[in-house]
mmCIF file with all atom_site columns, C-alpha atoms in Angstrom:
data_model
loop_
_atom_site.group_PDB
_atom_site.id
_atom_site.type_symbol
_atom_site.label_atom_id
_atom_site.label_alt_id
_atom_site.label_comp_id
_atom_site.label_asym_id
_atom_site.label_entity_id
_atom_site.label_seq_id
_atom_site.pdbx_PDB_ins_code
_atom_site.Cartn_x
_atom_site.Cartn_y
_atom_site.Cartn_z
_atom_site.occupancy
_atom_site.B_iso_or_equiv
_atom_site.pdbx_formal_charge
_atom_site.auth_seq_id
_atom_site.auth_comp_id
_atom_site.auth_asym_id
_atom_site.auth_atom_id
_atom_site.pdbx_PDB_model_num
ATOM 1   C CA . UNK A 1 1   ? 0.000  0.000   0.000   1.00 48.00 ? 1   UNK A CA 1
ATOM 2   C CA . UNK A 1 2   ? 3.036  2.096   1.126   1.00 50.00 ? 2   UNK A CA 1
ATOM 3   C CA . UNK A 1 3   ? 4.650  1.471   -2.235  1.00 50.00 ? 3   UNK A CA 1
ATOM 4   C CA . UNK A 1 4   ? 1.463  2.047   -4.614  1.00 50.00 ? 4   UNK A CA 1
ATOM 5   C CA . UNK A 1 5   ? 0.623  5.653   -2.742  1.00 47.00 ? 5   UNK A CA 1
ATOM 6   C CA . UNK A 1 6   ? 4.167  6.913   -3.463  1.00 47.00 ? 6   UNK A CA 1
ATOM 7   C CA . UNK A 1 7   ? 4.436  5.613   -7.121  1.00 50.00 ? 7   UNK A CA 1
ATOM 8   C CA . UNK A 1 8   ? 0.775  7.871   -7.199  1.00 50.00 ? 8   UNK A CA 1
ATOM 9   C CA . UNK A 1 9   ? 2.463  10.752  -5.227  1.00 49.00 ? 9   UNK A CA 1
ATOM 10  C CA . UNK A 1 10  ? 5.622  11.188  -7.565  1.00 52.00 ? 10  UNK A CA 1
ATOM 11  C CA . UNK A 1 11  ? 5.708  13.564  -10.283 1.00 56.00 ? 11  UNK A CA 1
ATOM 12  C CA . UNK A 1 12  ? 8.672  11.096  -12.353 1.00 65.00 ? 12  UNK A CA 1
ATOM 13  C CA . UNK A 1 13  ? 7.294  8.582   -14.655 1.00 70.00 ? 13  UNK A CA 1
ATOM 14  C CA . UNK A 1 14  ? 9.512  5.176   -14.591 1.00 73.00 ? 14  UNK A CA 1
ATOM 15  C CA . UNK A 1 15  ? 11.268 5.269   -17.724 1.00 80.00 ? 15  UNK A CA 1
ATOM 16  C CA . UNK A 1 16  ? 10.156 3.360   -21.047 1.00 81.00 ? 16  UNK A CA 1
ATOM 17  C CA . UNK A 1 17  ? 11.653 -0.075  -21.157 1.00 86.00 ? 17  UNK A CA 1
ATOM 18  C CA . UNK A 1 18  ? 11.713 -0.728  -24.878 1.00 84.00 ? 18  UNK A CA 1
ATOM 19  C CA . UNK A 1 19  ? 15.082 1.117   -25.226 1.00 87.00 ? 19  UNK A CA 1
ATOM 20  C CA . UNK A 1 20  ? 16.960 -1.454  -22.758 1.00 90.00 ? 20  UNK A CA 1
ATOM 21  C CA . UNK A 1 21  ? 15.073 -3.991  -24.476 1.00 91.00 ? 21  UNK A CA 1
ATOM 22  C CA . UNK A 1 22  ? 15.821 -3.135  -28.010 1.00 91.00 ? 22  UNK A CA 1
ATOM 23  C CA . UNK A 1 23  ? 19.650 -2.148  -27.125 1.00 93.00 ? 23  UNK A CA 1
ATOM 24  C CA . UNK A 1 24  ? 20.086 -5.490  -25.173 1.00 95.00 ? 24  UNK A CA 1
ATOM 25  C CA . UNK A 1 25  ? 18.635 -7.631  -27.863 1.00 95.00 ? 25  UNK A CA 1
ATOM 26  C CA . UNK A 1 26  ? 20.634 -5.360  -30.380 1.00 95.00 ? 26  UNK A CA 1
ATOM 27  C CA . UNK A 1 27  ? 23.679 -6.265  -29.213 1.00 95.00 ? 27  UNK A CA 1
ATOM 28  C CA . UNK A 1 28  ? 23.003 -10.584 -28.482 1.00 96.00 ? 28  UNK A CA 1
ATOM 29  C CA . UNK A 1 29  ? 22.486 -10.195 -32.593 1.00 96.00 ? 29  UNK A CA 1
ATOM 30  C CA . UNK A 1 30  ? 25.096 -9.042  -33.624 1.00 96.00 ? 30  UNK A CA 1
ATOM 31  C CA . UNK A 1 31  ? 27.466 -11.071 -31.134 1.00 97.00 ? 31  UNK A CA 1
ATOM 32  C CA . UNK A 1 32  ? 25.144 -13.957 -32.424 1.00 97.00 ? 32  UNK A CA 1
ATOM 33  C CA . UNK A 1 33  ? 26.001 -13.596 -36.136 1.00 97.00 ? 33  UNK A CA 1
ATOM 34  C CA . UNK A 1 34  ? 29.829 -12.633 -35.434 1.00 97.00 ? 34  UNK A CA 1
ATOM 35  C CA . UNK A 1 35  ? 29.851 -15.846 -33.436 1.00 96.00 ? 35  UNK A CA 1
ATOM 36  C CA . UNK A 1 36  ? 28.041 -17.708 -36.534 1.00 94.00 ? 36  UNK A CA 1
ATOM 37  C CA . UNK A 1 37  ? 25.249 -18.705 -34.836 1.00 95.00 ? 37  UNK A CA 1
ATOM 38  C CA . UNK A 1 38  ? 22.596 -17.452 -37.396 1.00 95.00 ? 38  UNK A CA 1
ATOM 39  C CA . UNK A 1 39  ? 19.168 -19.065 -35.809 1.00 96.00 ? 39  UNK A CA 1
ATOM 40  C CA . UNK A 1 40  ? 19.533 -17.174 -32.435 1.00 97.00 ? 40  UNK A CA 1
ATOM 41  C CA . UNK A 1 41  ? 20.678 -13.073 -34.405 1.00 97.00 ? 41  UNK A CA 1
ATOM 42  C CA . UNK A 1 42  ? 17.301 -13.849 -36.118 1.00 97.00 ? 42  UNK A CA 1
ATOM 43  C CA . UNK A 1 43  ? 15.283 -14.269 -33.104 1.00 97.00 ? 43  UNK A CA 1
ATOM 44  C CA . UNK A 1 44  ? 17.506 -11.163 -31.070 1.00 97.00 ? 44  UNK A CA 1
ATOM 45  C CA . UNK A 1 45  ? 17.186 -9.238  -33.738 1.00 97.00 ? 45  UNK A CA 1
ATOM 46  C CA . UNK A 1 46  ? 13.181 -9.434  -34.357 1.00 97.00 ? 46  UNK A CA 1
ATOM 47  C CA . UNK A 1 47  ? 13.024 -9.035  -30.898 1.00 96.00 ? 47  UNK A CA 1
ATOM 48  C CA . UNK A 1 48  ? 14.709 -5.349  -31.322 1.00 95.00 ? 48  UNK A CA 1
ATOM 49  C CA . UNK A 1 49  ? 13.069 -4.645  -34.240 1.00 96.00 ? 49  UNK A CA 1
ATOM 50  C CA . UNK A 1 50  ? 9.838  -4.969  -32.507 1.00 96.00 ? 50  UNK A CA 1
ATOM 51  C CA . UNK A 1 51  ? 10.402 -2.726  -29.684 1.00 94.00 ? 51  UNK A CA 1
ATOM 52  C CA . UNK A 1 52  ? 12.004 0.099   -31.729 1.00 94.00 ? 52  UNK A CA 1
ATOM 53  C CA . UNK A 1 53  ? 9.256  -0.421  -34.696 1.00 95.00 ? 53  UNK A CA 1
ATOM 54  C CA . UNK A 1 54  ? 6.199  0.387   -31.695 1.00 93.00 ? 54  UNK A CA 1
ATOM 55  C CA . UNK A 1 55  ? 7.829  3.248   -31.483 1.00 92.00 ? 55  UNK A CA 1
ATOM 56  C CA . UNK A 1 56  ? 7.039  4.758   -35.127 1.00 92.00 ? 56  UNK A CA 1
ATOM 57  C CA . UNK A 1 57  ? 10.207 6.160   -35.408 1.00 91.00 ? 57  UNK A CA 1
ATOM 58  C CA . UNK A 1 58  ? 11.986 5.477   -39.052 1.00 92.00 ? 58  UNK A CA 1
ATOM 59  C CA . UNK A 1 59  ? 15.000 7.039   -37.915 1.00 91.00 ? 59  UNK A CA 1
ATOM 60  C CA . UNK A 1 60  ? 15.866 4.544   -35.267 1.00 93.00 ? 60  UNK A CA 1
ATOM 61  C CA . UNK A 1 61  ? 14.104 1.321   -37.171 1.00 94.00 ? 61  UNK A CA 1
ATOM 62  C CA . UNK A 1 62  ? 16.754 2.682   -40.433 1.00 94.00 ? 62  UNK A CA 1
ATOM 63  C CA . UNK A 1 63  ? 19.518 2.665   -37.946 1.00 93.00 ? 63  UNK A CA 1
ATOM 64  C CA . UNK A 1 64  ? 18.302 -0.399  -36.454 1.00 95.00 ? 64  UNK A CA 1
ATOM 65  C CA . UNK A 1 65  ? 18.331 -2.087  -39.753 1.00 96.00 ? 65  UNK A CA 1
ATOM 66  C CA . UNK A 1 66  ? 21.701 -0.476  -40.707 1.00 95.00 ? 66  UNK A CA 1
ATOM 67  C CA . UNK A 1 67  ? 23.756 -1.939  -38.183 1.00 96.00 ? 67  UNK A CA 1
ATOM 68  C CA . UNK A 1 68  ? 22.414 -5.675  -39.261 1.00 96.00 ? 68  UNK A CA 1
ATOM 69  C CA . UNK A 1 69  ? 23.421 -4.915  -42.586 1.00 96.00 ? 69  UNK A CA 1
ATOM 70  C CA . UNK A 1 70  ? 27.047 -3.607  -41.387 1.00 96.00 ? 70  UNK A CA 1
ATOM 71  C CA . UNK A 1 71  ? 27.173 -6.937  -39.346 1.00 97.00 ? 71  UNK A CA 1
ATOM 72  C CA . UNK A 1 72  ? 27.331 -8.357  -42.881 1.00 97.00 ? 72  UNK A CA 1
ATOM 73  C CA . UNK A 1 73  ? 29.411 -6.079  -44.604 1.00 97.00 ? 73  UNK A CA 1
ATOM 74  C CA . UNK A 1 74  ? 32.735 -7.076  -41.663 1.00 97.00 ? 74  UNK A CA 1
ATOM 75  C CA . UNK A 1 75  ? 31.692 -10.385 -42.473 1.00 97.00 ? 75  UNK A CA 1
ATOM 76  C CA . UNK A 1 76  ? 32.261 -10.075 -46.386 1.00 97.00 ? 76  UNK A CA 1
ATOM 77  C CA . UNK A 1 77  ? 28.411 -11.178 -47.050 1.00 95.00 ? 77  UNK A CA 1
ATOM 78  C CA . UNK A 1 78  ? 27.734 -9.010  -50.374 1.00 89.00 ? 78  UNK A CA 1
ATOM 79  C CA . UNK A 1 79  ? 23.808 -8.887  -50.245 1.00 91.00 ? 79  UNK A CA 1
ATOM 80  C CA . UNK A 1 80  ? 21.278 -5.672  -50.527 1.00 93.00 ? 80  UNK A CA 1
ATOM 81  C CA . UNK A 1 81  ? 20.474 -4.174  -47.528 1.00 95.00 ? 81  UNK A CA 1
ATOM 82  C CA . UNK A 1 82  ? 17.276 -5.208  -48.238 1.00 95.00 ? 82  UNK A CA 1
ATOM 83  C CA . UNK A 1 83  ? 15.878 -4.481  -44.793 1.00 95.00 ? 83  UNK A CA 1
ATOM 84  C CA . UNK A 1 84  ? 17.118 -0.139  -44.777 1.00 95.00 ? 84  UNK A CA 1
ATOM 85  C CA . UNK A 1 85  ? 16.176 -0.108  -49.069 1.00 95.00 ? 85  UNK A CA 1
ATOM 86  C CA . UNK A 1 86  ? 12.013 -0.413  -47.712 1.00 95.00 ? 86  UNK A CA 1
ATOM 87  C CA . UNK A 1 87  ? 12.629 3.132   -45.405 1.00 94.00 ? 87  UNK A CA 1
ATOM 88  C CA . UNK A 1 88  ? 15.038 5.017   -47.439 1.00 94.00 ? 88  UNK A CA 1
ATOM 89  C CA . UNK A 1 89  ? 13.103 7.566   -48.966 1.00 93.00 ? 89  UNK A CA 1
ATOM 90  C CA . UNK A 1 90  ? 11.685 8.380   -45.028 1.00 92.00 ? 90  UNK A CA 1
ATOM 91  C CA . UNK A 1 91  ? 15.087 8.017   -43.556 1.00 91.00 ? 91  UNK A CA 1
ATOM 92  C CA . UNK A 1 92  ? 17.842 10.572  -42.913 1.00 91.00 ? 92  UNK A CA 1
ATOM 93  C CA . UNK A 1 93  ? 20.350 11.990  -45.179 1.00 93.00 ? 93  UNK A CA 1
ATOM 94  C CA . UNK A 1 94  ? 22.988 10.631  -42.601 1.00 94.00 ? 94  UNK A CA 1
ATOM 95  C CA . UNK A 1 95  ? 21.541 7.180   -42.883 1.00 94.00 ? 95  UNK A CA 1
ATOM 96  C CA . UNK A 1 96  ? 20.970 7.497   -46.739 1.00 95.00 ? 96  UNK A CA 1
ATOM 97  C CA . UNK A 1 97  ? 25.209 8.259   -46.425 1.00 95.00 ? 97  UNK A CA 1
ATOM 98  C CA . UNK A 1 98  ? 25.776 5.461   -44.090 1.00 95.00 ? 98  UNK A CA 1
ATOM 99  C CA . UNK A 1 99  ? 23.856 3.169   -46.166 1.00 96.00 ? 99  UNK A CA 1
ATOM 100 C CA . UNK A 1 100 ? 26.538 4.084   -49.465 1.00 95.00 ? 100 UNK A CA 1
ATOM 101 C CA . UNK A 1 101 ? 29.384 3.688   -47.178 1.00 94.00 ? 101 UNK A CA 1
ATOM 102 C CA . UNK A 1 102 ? 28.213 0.014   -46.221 1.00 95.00 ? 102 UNK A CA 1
ATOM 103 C CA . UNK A 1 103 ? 27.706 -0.775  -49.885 1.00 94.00 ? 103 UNK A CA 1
ATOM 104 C CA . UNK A 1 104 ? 31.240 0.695   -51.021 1.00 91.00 ? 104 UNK A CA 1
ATOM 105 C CA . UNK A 1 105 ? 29.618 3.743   -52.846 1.00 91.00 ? 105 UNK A CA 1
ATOM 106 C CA . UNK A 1 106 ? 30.030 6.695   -50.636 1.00 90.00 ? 106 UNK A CA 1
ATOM 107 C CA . UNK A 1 107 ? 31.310 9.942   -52.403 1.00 89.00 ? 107 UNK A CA 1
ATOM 108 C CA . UNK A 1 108 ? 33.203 12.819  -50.675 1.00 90.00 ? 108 UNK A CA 1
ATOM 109 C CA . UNK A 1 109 ? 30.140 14.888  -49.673 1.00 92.00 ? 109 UNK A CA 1
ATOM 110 C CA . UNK A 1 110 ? 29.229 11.866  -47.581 1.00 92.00 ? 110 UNK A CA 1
ATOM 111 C CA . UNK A 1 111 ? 31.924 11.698  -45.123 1.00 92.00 ? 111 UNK A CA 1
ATOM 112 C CA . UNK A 1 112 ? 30.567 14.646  -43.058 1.00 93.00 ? 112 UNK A CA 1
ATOM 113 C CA . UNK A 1 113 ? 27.779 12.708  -42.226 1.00 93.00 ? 113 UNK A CA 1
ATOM 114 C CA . UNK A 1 114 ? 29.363 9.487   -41.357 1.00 92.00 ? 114 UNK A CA 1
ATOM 115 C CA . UNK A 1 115 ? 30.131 8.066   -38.094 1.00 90.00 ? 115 UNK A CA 1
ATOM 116 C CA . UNK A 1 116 ? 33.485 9.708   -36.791 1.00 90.00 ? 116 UNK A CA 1
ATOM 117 C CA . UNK A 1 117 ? 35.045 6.796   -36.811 1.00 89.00 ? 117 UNK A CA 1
ATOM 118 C CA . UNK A 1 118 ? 34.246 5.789   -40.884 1.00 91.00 ? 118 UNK A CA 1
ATOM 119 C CA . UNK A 1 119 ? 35.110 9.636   -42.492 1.00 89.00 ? 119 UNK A CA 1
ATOM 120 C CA . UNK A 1 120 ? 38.449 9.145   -42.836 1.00 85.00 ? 120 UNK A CA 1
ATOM 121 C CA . UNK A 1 121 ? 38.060 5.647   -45.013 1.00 85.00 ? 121 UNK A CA 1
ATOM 122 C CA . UNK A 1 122 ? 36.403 7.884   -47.671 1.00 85.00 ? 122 UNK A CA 1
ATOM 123 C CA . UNK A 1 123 ? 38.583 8.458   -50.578 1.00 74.00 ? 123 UNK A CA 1
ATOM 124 C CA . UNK A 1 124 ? 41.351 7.803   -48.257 1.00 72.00 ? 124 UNK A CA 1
ATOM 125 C CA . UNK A 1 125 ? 44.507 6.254   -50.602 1.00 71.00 ? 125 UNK A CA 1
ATOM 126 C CA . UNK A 1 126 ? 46.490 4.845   -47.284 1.00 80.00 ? 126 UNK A CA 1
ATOM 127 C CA . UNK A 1 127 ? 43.430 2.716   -46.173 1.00 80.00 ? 127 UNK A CA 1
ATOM 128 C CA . UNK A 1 128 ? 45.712 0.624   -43.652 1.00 83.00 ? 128 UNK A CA 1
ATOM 129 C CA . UNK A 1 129 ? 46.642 3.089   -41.894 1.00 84.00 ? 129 UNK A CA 1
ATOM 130 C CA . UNK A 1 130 ? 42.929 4.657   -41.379 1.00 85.00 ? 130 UNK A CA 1
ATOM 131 C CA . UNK A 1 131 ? 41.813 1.206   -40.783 1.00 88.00 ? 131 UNK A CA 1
ATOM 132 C CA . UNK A 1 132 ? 44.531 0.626   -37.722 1.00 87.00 ? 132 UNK A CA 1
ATOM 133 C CA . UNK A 1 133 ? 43.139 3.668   -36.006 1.00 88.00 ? 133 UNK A CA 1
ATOM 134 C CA . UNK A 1 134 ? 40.113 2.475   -35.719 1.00 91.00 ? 134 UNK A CA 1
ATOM 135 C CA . UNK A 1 135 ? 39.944 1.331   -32.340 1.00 92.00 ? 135 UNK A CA 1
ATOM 136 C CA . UNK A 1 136 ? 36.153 -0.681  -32.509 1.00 94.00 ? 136 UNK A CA 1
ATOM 137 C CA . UNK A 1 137 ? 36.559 -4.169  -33.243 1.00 96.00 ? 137 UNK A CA 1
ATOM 138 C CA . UNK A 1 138 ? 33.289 -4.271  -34.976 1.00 96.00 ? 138 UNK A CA 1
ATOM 139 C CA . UNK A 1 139 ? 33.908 -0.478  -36.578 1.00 95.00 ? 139 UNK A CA 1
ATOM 140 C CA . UNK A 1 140 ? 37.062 -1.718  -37.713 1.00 96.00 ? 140 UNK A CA 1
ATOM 141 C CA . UNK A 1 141 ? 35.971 -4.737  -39.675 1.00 97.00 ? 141 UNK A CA 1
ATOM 142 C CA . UNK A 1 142 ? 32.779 -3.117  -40.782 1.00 97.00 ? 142 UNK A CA 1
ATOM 143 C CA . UNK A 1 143 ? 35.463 -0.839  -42.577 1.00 95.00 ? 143 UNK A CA 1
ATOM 144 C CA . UNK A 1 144 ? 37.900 -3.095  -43.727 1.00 96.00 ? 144 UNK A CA 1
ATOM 145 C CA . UNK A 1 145 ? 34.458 -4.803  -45.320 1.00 96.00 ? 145 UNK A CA 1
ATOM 146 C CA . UNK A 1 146 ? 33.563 -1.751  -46.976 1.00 95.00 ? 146 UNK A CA 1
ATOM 147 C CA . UNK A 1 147 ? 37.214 -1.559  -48.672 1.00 94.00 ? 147 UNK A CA 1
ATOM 148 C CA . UNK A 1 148 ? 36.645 -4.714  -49.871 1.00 95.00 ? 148 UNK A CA 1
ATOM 149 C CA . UNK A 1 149 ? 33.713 -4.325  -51.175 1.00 92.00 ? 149 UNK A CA 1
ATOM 150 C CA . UNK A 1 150 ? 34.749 -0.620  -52.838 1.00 89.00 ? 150 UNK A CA 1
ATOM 151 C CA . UNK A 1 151 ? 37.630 -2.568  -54.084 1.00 90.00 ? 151 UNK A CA 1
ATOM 152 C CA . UNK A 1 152 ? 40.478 -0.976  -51.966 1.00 89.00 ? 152 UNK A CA 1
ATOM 153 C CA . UNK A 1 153 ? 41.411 -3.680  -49.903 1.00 91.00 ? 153 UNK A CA 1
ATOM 154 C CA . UNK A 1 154 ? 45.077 -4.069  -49.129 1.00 92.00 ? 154 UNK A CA 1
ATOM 155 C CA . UNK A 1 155 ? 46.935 -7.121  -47.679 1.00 92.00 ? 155 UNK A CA 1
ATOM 156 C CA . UNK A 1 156 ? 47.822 -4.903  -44.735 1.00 92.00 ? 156 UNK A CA 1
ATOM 157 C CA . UNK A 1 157 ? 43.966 -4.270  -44.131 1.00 94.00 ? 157 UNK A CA 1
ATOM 158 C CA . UNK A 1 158 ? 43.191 -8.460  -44.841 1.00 96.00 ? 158 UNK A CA 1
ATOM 159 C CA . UNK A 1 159 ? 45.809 -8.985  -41.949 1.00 95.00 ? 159 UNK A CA 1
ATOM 160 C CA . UNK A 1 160 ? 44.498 -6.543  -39.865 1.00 95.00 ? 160 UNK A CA 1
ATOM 161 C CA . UNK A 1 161 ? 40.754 -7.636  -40.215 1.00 96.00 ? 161 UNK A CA 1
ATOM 162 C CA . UNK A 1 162 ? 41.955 -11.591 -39.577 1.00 97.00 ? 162 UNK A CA 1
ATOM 163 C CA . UNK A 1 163 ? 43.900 -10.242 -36.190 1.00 96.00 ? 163 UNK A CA 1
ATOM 164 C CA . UNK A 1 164 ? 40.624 -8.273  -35.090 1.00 96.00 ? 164 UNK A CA 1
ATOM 165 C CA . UNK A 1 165 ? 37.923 -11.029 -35.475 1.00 97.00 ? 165 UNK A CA 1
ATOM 166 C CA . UNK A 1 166 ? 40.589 -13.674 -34.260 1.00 97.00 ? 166 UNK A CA 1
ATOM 167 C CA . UNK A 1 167 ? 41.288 -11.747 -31.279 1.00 96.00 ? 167 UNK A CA 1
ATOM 168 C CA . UNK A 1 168 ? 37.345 -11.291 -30.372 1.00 96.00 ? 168 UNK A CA 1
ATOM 169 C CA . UNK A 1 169 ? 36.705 -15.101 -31.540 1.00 96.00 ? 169 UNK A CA 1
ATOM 170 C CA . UNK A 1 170 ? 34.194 -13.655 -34.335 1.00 97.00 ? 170 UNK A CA 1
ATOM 171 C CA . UNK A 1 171 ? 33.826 -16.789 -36.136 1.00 97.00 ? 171 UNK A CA 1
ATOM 172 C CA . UNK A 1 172 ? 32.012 -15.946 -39.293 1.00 97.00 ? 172 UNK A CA 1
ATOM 173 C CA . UNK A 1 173 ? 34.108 -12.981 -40.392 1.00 97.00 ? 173 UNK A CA 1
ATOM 174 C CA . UNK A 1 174 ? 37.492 -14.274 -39.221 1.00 98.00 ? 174 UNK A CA 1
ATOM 175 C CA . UNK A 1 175 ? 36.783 -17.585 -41.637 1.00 97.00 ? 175 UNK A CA 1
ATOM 176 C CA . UNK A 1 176 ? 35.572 -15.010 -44.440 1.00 97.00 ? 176 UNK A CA 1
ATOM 177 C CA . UNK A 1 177 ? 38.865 -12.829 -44.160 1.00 98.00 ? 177 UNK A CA 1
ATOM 178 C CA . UNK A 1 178 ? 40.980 -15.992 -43.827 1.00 98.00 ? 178 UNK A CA 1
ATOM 179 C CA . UNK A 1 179 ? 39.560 -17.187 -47.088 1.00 97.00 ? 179 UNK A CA 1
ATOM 180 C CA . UNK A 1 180 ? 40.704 -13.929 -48.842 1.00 97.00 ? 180 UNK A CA 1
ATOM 181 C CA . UNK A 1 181 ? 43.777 -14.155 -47.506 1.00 97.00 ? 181 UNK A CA 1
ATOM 182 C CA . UNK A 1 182 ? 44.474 -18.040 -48.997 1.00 97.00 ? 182 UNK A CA 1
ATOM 183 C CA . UNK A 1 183 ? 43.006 -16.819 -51.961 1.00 97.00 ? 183 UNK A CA 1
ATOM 184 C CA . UNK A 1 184 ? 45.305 -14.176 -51.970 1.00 96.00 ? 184 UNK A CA 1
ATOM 185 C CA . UNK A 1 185 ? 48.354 -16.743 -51.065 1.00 96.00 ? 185 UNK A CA 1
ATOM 186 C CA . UNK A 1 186 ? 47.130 -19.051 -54.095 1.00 96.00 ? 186 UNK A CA 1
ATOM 187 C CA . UNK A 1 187 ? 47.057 -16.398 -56.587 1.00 95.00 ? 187 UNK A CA 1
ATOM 188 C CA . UNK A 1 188 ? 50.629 -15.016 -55.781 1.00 95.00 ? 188 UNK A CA 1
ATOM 189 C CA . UNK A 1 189 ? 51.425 -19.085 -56.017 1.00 96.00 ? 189 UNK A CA 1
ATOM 190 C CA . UNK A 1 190 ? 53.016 -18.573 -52.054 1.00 96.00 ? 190 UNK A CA 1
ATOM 191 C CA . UNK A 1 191 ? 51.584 -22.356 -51.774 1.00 96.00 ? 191 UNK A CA 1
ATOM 192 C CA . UNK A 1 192 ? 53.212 -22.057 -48.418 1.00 96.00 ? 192 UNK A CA 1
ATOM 193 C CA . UNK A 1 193 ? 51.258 -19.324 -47.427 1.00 96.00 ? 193 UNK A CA 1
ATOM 194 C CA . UNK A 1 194 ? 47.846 -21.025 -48.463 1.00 96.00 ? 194 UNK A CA 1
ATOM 195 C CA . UNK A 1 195 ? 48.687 -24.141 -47.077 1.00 97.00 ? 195 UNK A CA 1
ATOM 196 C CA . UNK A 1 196 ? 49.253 -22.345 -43.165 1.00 96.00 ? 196 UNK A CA 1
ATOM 197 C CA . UNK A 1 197 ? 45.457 -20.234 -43.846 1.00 96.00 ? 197 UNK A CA 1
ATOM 198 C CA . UNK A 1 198 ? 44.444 -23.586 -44.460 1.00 96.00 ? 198 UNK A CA 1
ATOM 199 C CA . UNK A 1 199 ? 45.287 -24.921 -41.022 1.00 95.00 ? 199 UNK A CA 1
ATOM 200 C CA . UNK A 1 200 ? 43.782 -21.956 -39.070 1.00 96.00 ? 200 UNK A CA 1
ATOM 201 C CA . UNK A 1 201 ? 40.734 -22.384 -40.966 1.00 96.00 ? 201 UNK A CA 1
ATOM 202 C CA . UNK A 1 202 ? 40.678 -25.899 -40.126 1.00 95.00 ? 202 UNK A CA 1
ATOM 203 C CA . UNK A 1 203 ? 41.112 -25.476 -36.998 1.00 94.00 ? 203 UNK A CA 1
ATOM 204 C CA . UNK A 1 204 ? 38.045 -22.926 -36.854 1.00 93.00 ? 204 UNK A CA 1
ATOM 205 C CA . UNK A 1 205 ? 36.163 -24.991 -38.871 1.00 87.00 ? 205 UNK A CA 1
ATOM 206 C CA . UNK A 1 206 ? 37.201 -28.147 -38.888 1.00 72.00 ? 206 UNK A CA 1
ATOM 207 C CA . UNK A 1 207 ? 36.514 -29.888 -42.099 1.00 66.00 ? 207 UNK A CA 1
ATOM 208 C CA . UNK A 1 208 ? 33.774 -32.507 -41.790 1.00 63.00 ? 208 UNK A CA 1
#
């Protein structure tokens, strides 16, 4: 009784709970899909999706749906961003910019509205050194995913994206940039090279 007459008394609403909800379930998807495990980012990620979308904001849903698709672009998955392309035309010119960064098509008048973190990948000609200053693990690949995709990537950035998903124990993009990096071995016919990518692969996924 004591509780219910001061909860009428005070003049300070409890705070909404769906952005704890959506940030928590936000961030199990994206460790869930790093970590390969595609069934449970699915569910996580719904789950967000649903308490951001009763909001009716397209702003946050765009941004919502932007990180998913960045989740993708670290780990080398070339697809649309299928899930942003539906609220474009209601979404931000910062999130319209974002969403040509992810896809590798981001022009100079773009990097002002970009994440700090992403503006100086834009045009940049040293991308391994831009890259290393990132200091996000997920920020990092994300951008080492856009070079690639923008065709820019370096073997300095390929050896710097393996490190950073090795050293987090992101399983899906570590076995994506470890595949570059034997195909790059192959091609420059360093069979030694290959054959030691092959073994850490292996031992990531070990061959069935």
């Amino acid at each position: 009784m004591l509780l219910l007459a001061l909860a009428a008394c005070s003049s300070n609403p409890p705070p909404p709970q769906w952005p704890a909800e959506a940030k928590g379930s936000s961030e199990r998807a994206t460790e869930a899909w790093l970590s390969g495990d595609s069934r449970i980012e699915a569910a996580e990620f719904n789950r967000a999706r649903a308490e951001v979308a009763r909001t009716g904001q397209v702003a946050l849903v765009a941004r919502l749906e932007l990180l998913r698709c960045a989740t993708r672009v670290a780990s080398l998955v070339v697809e649309p961003c299928t899930g942003f392309d539906v609220l474009a035309q209601d979404a931000a010119p910062a999130e319209q910019a974002y969403a040509r960064y992810l896809a590798g098509t981001a022009q100079a008048a773009d990097a002002a509205l970009l994440p700090e973190v992403h503006r100086s990948l834009v045009g940049n000609s040293t991308p391994a050194a831009a890259l290393a200053a990132i200091k996000d693990p997920l920020s990092q690949l994300v951008a080492a995913g856009v070079l690639f995709r923008s065709g820019r990537v370096t073997p300095g950035v390929i050896a710097q994206a393996v490190e950073t998903a090795s050293a987090r124990g992101w399983r899906r993009p570590l076995l994506a940039w470890l595949q570059v990096q034997q195909e790059r071995a192959k091609a420059a016919g360093d069979a030694n090279a290959a054959a030691t990518v092959q073994r850490r692969i292996d031992l990531v996924a070990p061959p069935r």
